[in-house]
Coordinates of C-alpha atoms in Angstrom, one line a residue:
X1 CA -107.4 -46.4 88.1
X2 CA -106.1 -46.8 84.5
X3 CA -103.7 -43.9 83.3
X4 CA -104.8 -42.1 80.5
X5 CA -102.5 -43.4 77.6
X6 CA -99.9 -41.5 75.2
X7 CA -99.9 -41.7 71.5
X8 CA -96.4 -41.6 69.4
X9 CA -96.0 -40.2 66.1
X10 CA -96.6 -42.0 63.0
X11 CA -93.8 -44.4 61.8
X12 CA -92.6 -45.2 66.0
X13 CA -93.8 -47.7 67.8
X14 CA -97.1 -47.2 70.0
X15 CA -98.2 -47.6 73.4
X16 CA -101.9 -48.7 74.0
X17 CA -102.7 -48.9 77.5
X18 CA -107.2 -49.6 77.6
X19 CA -108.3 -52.9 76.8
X20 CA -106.6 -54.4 79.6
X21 CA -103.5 -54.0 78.6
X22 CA -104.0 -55.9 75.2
X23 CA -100.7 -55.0 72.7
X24 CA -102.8 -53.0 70.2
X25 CA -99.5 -52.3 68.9
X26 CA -98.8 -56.4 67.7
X27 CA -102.4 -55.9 66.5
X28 CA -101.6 -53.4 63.9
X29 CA -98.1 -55.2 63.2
X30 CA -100.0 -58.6 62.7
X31 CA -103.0 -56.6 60.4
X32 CA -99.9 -55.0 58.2
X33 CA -98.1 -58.0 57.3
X34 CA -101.4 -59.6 56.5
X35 CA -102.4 -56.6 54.5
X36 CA -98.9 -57.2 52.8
X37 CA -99.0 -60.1 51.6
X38 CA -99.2 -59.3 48.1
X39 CA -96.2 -56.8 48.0
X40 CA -94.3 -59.9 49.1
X41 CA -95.5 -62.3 46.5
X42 CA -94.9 -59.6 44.0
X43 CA -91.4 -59.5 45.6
X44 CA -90.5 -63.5 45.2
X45 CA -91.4 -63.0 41.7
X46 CA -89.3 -59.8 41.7
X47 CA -86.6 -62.0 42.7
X48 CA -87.0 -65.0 40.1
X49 CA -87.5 -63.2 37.2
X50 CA -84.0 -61.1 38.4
X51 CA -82.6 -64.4 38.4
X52 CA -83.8 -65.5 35.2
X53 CA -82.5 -62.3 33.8
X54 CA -78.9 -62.9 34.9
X55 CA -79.0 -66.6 33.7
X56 CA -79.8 -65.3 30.5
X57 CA -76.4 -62.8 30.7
X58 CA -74.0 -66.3 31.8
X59 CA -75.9 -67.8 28.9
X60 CA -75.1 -64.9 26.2
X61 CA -71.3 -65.2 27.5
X62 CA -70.9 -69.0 27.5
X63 CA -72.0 -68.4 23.9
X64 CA -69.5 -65.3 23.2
X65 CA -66.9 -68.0 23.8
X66 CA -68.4 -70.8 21.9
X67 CA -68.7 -68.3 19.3
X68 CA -65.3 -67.0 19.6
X69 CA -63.1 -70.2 19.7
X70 CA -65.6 -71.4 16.8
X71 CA -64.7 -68.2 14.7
X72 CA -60.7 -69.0 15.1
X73 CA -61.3 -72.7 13.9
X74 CA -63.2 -71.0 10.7
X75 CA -60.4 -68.3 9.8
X76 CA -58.2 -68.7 6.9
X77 CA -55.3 -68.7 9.5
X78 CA -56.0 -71.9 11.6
X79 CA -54.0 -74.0 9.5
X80 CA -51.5 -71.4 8.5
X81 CA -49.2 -71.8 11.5
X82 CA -45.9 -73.5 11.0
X83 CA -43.0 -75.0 13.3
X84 CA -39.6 -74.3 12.2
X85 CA -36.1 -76.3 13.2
X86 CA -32.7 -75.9 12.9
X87 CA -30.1 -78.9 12.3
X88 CA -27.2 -76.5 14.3
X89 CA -28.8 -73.5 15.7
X90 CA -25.1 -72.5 17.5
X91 CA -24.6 -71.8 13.6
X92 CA -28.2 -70.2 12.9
X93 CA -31.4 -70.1 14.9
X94 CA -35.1 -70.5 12.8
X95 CA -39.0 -69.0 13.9
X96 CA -41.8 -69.2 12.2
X97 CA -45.4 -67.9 11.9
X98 CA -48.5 -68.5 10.0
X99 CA -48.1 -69.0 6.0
X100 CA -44.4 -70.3 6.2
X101 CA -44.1 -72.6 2.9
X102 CA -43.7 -76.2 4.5
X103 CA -40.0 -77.4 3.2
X104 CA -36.6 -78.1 4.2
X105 CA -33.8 -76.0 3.3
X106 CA -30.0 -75.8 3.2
X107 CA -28.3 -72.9 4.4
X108 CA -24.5 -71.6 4.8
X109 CA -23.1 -68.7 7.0
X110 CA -20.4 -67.5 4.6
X111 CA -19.9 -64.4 7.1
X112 CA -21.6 -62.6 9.9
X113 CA -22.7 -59.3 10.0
X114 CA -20.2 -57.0 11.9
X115 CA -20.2 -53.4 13.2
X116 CA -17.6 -51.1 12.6
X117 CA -14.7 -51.0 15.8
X118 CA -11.8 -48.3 15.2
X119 CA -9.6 -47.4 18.6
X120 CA -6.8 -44.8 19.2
X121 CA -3.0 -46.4 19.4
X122 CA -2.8 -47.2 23.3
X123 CA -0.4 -44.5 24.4
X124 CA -2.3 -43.2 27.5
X125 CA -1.0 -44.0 30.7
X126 CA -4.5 -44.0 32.9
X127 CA -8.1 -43.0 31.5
X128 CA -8.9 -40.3 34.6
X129 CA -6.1 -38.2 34.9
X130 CA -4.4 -37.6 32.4
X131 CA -5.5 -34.4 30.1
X132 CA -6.1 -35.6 26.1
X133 CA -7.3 -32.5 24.9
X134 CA -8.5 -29.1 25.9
X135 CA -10.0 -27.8 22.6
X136 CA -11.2 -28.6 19.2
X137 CA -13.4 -31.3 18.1
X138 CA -13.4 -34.7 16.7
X139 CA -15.8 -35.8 13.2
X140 CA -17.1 -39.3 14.1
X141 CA -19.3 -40.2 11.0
X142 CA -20.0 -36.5 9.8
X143 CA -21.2 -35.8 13.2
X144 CA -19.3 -33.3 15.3
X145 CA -18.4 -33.8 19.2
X146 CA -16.8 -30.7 20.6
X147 CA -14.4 -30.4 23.2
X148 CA -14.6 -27.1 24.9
X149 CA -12.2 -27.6 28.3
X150 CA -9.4 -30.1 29.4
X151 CA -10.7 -33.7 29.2
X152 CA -9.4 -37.1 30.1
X153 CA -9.5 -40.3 28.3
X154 CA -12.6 -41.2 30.5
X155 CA -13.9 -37.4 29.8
X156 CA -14.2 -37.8 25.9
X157 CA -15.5 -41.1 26.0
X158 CA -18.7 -39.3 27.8
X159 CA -18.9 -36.9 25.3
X160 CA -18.9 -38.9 22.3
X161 CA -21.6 -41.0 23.8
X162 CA -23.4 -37.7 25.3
X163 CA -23.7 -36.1 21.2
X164 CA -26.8 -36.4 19.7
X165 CA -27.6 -39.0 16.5
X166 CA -23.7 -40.0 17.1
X167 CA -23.8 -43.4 15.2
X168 CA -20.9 -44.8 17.6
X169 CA -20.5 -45.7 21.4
X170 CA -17.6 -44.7 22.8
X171 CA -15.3 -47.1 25.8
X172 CA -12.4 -46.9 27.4
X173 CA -10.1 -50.1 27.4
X174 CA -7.2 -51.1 29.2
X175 CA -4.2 -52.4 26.7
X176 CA -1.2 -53.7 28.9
X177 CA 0.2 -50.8 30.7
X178 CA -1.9 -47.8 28.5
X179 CA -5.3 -46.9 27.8
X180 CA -7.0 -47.0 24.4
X181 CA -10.6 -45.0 23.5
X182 CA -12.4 -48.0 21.3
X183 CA -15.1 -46.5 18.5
X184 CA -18.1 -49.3 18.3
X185 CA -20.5 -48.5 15.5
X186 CA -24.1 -49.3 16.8
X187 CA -25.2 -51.1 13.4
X188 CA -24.0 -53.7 11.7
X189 CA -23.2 -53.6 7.7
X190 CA -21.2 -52.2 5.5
X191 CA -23.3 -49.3 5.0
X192 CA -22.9 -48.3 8.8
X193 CA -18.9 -48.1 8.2
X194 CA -17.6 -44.8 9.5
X195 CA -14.9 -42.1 9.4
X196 CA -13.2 -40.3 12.0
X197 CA -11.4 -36.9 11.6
X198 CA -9.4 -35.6 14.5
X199 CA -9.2 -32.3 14.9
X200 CA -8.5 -32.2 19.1
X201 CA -6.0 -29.6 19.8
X202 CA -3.5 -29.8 23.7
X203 CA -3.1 -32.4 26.0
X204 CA -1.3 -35.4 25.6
X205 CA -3.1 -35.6 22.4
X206 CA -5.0 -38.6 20.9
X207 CA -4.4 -40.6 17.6
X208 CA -6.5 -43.1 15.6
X209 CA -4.9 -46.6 14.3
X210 CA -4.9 -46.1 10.6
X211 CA -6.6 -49.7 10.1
X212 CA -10.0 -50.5 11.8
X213 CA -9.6 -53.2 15.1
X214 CA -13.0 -54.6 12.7
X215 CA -14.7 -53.7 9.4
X216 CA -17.8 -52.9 9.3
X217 CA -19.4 -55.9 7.0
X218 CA -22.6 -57.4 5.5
X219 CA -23.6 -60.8 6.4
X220 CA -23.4 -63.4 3.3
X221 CA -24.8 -66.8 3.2
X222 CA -26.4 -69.0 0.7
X223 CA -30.0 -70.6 0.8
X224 CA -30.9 -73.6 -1.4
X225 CA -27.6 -72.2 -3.1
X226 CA -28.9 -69.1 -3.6
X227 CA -26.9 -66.0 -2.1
X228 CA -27.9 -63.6 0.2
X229 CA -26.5 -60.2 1.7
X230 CA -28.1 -58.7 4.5
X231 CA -26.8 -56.0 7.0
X232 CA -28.3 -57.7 9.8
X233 CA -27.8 -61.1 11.4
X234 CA -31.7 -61.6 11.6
X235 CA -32.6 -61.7 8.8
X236 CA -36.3 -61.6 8.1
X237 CA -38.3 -63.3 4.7
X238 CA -35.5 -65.0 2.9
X239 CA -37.9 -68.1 3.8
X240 CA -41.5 -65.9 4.0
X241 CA -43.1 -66.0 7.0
X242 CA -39.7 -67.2 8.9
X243 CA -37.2 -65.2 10.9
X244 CA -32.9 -66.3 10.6
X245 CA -30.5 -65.7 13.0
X246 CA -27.2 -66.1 11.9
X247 CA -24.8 -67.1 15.4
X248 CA -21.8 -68.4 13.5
X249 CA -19.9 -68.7 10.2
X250 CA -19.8 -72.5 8.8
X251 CA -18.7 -74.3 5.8
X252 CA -20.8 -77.0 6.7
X253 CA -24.9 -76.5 5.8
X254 CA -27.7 -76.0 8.4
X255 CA -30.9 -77.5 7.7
X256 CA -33.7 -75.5 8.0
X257 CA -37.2 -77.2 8.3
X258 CA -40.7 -75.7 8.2
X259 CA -43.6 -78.2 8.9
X260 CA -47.1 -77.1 9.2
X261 CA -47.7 -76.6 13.2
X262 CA -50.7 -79.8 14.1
X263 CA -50.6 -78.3 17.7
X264 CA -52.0 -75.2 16.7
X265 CA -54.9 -76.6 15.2
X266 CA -55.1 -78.9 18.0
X267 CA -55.2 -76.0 21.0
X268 CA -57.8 -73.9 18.9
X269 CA -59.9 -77.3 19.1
X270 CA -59.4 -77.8 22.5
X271 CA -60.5 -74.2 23.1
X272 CA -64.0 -74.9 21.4
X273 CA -64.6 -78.4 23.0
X274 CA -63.9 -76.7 26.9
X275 CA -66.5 -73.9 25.7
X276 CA -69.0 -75.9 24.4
X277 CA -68.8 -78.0 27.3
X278 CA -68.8 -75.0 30.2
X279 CA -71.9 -74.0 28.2
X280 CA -73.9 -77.1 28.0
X281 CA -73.0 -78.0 31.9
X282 CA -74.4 -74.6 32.6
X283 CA -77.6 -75.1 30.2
X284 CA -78.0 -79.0 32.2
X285 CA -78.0 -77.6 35.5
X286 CA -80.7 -75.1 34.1
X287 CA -82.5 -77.8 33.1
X288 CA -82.3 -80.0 36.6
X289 CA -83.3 -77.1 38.4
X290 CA -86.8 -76.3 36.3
X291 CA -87.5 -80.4 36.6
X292 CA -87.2 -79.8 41.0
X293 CA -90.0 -77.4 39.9
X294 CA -87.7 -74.2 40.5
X295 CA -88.9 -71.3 39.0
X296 CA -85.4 -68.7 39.3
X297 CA -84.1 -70.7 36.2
X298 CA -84.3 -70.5 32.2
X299 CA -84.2 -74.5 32.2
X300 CA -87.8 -74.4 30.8
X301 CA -87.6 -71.5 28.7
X302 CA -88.3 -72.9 24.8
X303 CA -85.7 -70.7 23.2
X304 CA -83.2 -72.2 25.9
X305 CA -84.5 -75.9 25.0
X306 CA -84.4 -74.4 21.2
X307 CA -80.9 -73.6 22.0
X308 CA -79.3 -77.4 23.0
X309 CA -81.4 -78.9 20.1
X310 CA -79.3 -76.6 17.6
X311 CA -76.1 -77.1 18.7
X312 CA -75.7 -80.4 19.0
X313 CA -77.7 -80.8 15.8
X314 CA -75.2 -78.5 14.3
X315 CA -72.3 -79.7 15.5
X316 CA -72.6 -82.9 15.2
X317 CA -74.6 -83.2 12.1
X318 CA -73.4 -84.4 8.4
X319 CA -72.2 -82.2 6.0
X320 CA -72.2 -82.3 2.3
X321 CA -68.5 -81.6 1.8
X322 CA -68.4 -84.2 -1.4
X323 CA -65.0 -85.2 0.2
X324 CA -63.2 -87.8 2.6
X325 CA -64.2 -86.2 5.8
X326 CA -68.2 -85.0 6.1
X327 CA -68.6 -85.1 10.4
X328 CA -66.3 -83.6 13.2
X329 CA -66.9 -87.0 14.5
X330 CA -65.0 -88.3 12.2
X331 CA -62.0 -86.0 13.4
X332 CA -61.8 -86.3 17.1
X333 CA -64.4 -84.3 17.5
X334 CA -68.2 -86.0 18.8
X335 CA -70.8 -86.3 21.7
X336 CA -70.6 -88.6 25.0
X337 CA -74.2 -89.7 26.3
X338 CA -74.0 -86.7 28.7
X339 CA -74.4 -84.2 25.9
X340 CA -70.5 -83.3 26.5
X341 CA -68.2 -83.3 23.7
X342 CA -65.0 -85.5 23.9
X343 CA -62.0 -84.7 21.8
X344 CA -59.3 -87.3 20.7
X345 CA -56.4 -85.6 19.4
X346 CA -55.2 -88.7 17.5
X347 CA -57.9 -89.3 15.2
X348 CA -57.7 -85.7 14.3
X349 CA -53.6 -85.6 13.8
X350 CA -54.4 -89.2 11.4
X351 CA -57.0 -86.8 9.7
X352 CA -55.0 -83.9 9.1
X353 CA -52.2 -86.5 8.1
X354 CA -54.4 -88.8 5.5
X355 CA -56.3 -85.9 4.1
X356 CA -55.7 -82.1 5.3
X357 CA -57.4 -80.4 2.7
X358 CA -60.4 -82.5 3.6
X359 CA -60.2 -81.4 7.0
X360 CA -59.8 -77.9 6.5
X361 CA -63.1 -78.1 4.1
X362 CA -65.5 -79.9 7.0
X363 CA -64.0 -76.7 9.2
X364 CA -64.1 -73.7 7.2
X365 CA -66.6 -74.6 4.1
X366 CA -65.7 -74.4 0.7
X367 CA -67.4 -74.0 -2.8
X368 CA -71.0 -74.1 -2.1
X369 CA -71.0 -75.5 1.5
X370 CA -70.3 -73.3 4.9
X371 CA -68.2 -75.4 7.4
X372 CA -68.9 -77.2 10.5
X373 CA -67.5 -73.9 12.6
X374 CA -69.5 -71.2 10.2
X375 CA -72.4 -73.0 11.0
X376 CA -71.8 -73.1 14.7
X377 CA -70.9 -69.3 14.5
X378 CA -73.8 -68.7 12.7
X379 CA -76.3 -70.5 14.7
X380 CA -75.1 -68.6 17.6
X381 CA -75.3 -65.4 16.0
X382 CA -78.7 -65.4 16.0
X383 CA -79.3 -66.2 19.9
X384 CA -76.8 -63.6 20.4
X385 CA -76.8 -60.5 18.1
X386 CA -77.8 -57.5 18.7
X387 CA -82.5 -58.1 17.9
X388 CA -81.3 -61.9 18.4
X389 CA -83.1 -63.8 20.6
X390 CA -81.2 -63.6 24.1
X391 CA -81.5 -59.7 23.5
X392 CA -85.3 -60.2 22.9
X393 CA -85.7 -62.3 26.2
X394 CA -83.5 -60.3 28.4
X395 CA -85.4 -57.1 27.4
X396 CA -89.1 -59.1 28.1
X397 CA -87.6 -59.1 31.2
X398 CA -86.4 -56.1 32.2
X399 CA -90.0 -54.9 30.8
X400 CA -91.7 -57.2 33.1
X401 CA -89.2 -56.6 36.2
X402 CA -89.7 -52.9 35.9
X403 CA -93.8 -52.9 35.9
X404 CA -93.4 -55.3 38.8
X405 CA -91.2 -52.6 41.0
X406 CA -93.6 -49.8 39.7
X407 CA -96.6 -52.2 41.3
X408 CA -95.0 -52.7 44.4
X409 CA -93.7 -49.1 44.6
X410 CA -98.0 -48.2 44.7
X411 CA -98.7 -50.7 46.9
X412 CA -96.0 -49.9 49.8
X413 CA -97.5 -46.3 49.2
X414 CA -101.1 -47.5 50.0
X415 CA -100.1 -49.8 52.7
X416 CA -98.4 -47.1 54.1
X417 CA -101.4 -44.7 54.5
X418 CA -103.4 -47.8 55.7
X419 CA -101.2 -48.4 58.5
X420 CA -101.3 -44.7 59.4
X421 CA -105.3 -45.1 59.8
X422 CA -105.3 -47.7 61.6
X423 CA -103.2 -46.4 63.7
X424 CA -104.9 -43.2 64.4
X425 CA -108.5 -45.9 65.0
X426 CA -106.4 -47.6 67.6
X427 CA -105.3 -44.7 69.8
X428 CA -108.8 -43.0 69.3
X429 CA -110.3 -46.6 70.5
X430 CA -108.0 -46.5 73.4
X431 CA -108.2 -42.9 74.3
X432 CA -112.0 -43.4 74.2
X433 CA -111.8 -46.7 76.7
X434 CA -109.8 -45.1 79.0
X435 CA -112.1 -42.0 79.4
X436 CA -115.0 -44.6 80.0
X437 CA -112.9 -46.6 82.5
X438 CA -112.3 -42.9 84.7
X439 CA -115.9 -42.3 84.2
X440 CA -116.8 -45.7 85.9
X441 CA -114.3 -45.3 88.3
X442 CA -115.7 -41.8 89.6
X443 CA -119.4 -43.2 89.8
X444 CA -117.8 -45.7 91.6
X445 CA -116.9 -43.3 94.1
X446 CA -120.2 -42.0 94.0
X447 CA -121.8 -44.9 94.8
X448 CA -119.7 -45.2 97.5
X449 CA -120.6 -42.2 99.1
X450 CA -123.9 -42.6 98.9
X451 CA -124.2 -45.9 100.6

């Protein structure tokens, strides 16, 4: 005799027991995944338009770097930068930066500039032990270091360097058999020159040489025979744009060179050919994977097709410059038969040698004509802006993406109570055939009886 069966609650698996032990429950598995078919469609498209929408995000940032290194190559600075030498730089050391006027010049180190060094007469026979002073102060460049107990050599040397705004540091050196307490000034110049009044009272008592070890002094030196003071031995803008550093004092001239710095250009060119090229690889295998029929890809999207046309029509196009140089190609700069641009830095070295200005003009534009780079930046600007047309498609998009998870989200609910109904059919049906099998089984018996 079949047992009557047991139902489960909604959402666990069932057990159907009638029907001859048919698996009701891989019925109503087998009737839901047919039923969902379209929530999983709906899903695969959920998935290839996410995929669009992030291709579109590595698109808008190959071409925030195309844009970029395009924007550096049309700035009034990428030709400014400079390269500096030195003929002797144990005598002076040269730096430059953008704007330096290109020339050579000829300098002397008549004198370095020196900070002030005053020391006591060496009459101290250690620098620990021995008491100096055990009241009254000392006047180190109008500033006042108090000494308030005994102190030794070492002892005062810690509180001159302990005072506050104290233009001096304070050491102890060892002379021979005695100690001396040495007075460094911290700046250099003849303005940082100092005084010291000694007013230290007991102890073995401390005096001051009357002459300074060193004088505090100005450094002088000529350019281009012109002279120059400065209280520093870096000395900044006597060539504008440049930086001096003066090591040691000469008769004999230095020459300084500034030449305008080709490997600046150069690197800022080699910047825009690796992100133009990162961005057209990227843009090709988009393309390859729309022609394999592929449909998670923005290879056959018209604004991405748009796109390649405009660059490479920009960028490799003529320009009316009315001067020497009217193409990139004609500086290093052009197209292989892949679509990938190929940059020889000696054509555009010979270029910037025969004819810089002409160079600069096909780069940054001039009167009446953008450059080569503005129009690159430009053309970008409007795929990328803010309303440009990336921003446009990406927000399509995200439009169609979220009615898609709205449409999915009301179907799963629908399926769901469909399931649940079926459900209930199934155990009714097998409740129902299991009654009808005990019913048989006891007229069975009855029969049985009877006959």
């Amino acid at each position: 005799m079949i047992r009557r069966p047991e139902a489960r609650a909604m959402g666990s698996p069932i057990t159907f027991s009638g029907f001859n032990n048919i698996d009701f429950n891989g019925i109503l598995e087998a009737l839901s995944a047919q039923e969902r078919q379209p929530v999983v469609q709906l899903e695969t498209q959920q998935a290839q338009l996410q995929k669009q929408r992030t291709a579109f995000g590595t698109l808008a940032t190959r071409l925030g770097a195309v844009e970029s290194a395009a924007r550096d190559l049309a700035s009034a600075t990428a030709f400014t930068g400079t390269a500096a030498t030195s003929s002797n730089e144990t005598i002076a050391k040269v730096s430059a930066g953008n704007g330096a006027p290109t020339g050579s010049y000829s300098l002397v180190v008549g004198a370095l500039a020196k900070a002030q060094v005053t020391a006591t007469n060496g009459t101290t026979p250690d620098a620990d032990t021995t008491v100096v002073a055990n009241a009254g102060s000392l006047t180190i460049g109008g500033v006042s270091v108090t000494v308030a107990g005994a102190v030794t050599m070492n002892g005062l040397a810690e509180a001159i360097n302990g005072t506050a705004n104290i233009g001096v540091t304070a050491s102890v050196v060892r002379s021979g058999s005695t100690y001396q307490l040495v007075l460094t000034g911290k700046g250099t110049g003849a303005s940082e020159s100092f005084a010291v009044s000694n007013a230290l009272t007991g102890g073995s008592g401390v005096s001051f040489a009357a002459t300074n070890a060193q004088a505090a002094q100005d450094a002088s030196f000529t350019l281009n025979n012109v002279a120059v003071n400065s209280s520093s031995n870096t000395i900044e803008g006597a060539i504008p744009g440049t930086t001096l550093t003066l090591q040691q004092e000469s008769t004999t001239p230095v020459t300084i060179m500034i030449t305008a710095d080709l490997a600046s250009v150069e690197e800022l060119v080699r910047k825009f050919t690796s992100a133009y090229n990162d961005l057209n690889s990227f843009l090709e295998t988009q393309a390859k994977a729309y022609a394999n029929k592929e449909r998670d890809n923005i290879g056959g999207d018209p604004l991405v097709r748009q796109l390649r046309n405009t660059l490479s029509r920009v960028a490799g196009g003529e320009l009316a410059t009315g001067d020497t140089y009217t193409s990139l190609a004609q500086v290093g700069l052009s197209f292989n038969r892949t679509g990938q641009l190929e940059f020889r830095p000696a054509d555009l070295k010979a270029a910037l040698s025969t004819d810089r200005n002409s160079v600069v003009a096909l780069f940054q534009g001039g009167s009446g004509f953008d450059g080569a780079f503005d129009k690159v930046k430009t053309a970008i600007g409007n795929y990328t802006a803010s309303g440009g047309l990336i921003p446009t498609a990406q927000t399509r998009l995200d439009h169609q993406l979220s009615k898609i998870a709205d449409r999915i989200e009301e179907l799963e609910r629908r399926l769901a109570i469909r399931k649940e109904a079926m459900q209930k059919e199934f155990i009714a049906t097998d409740l129902a055939i299991a009654q009808l099998n005990a019913s048989m089984g006891q007229v069975g018996s009855l029969g049985a009886k009877l006959f």
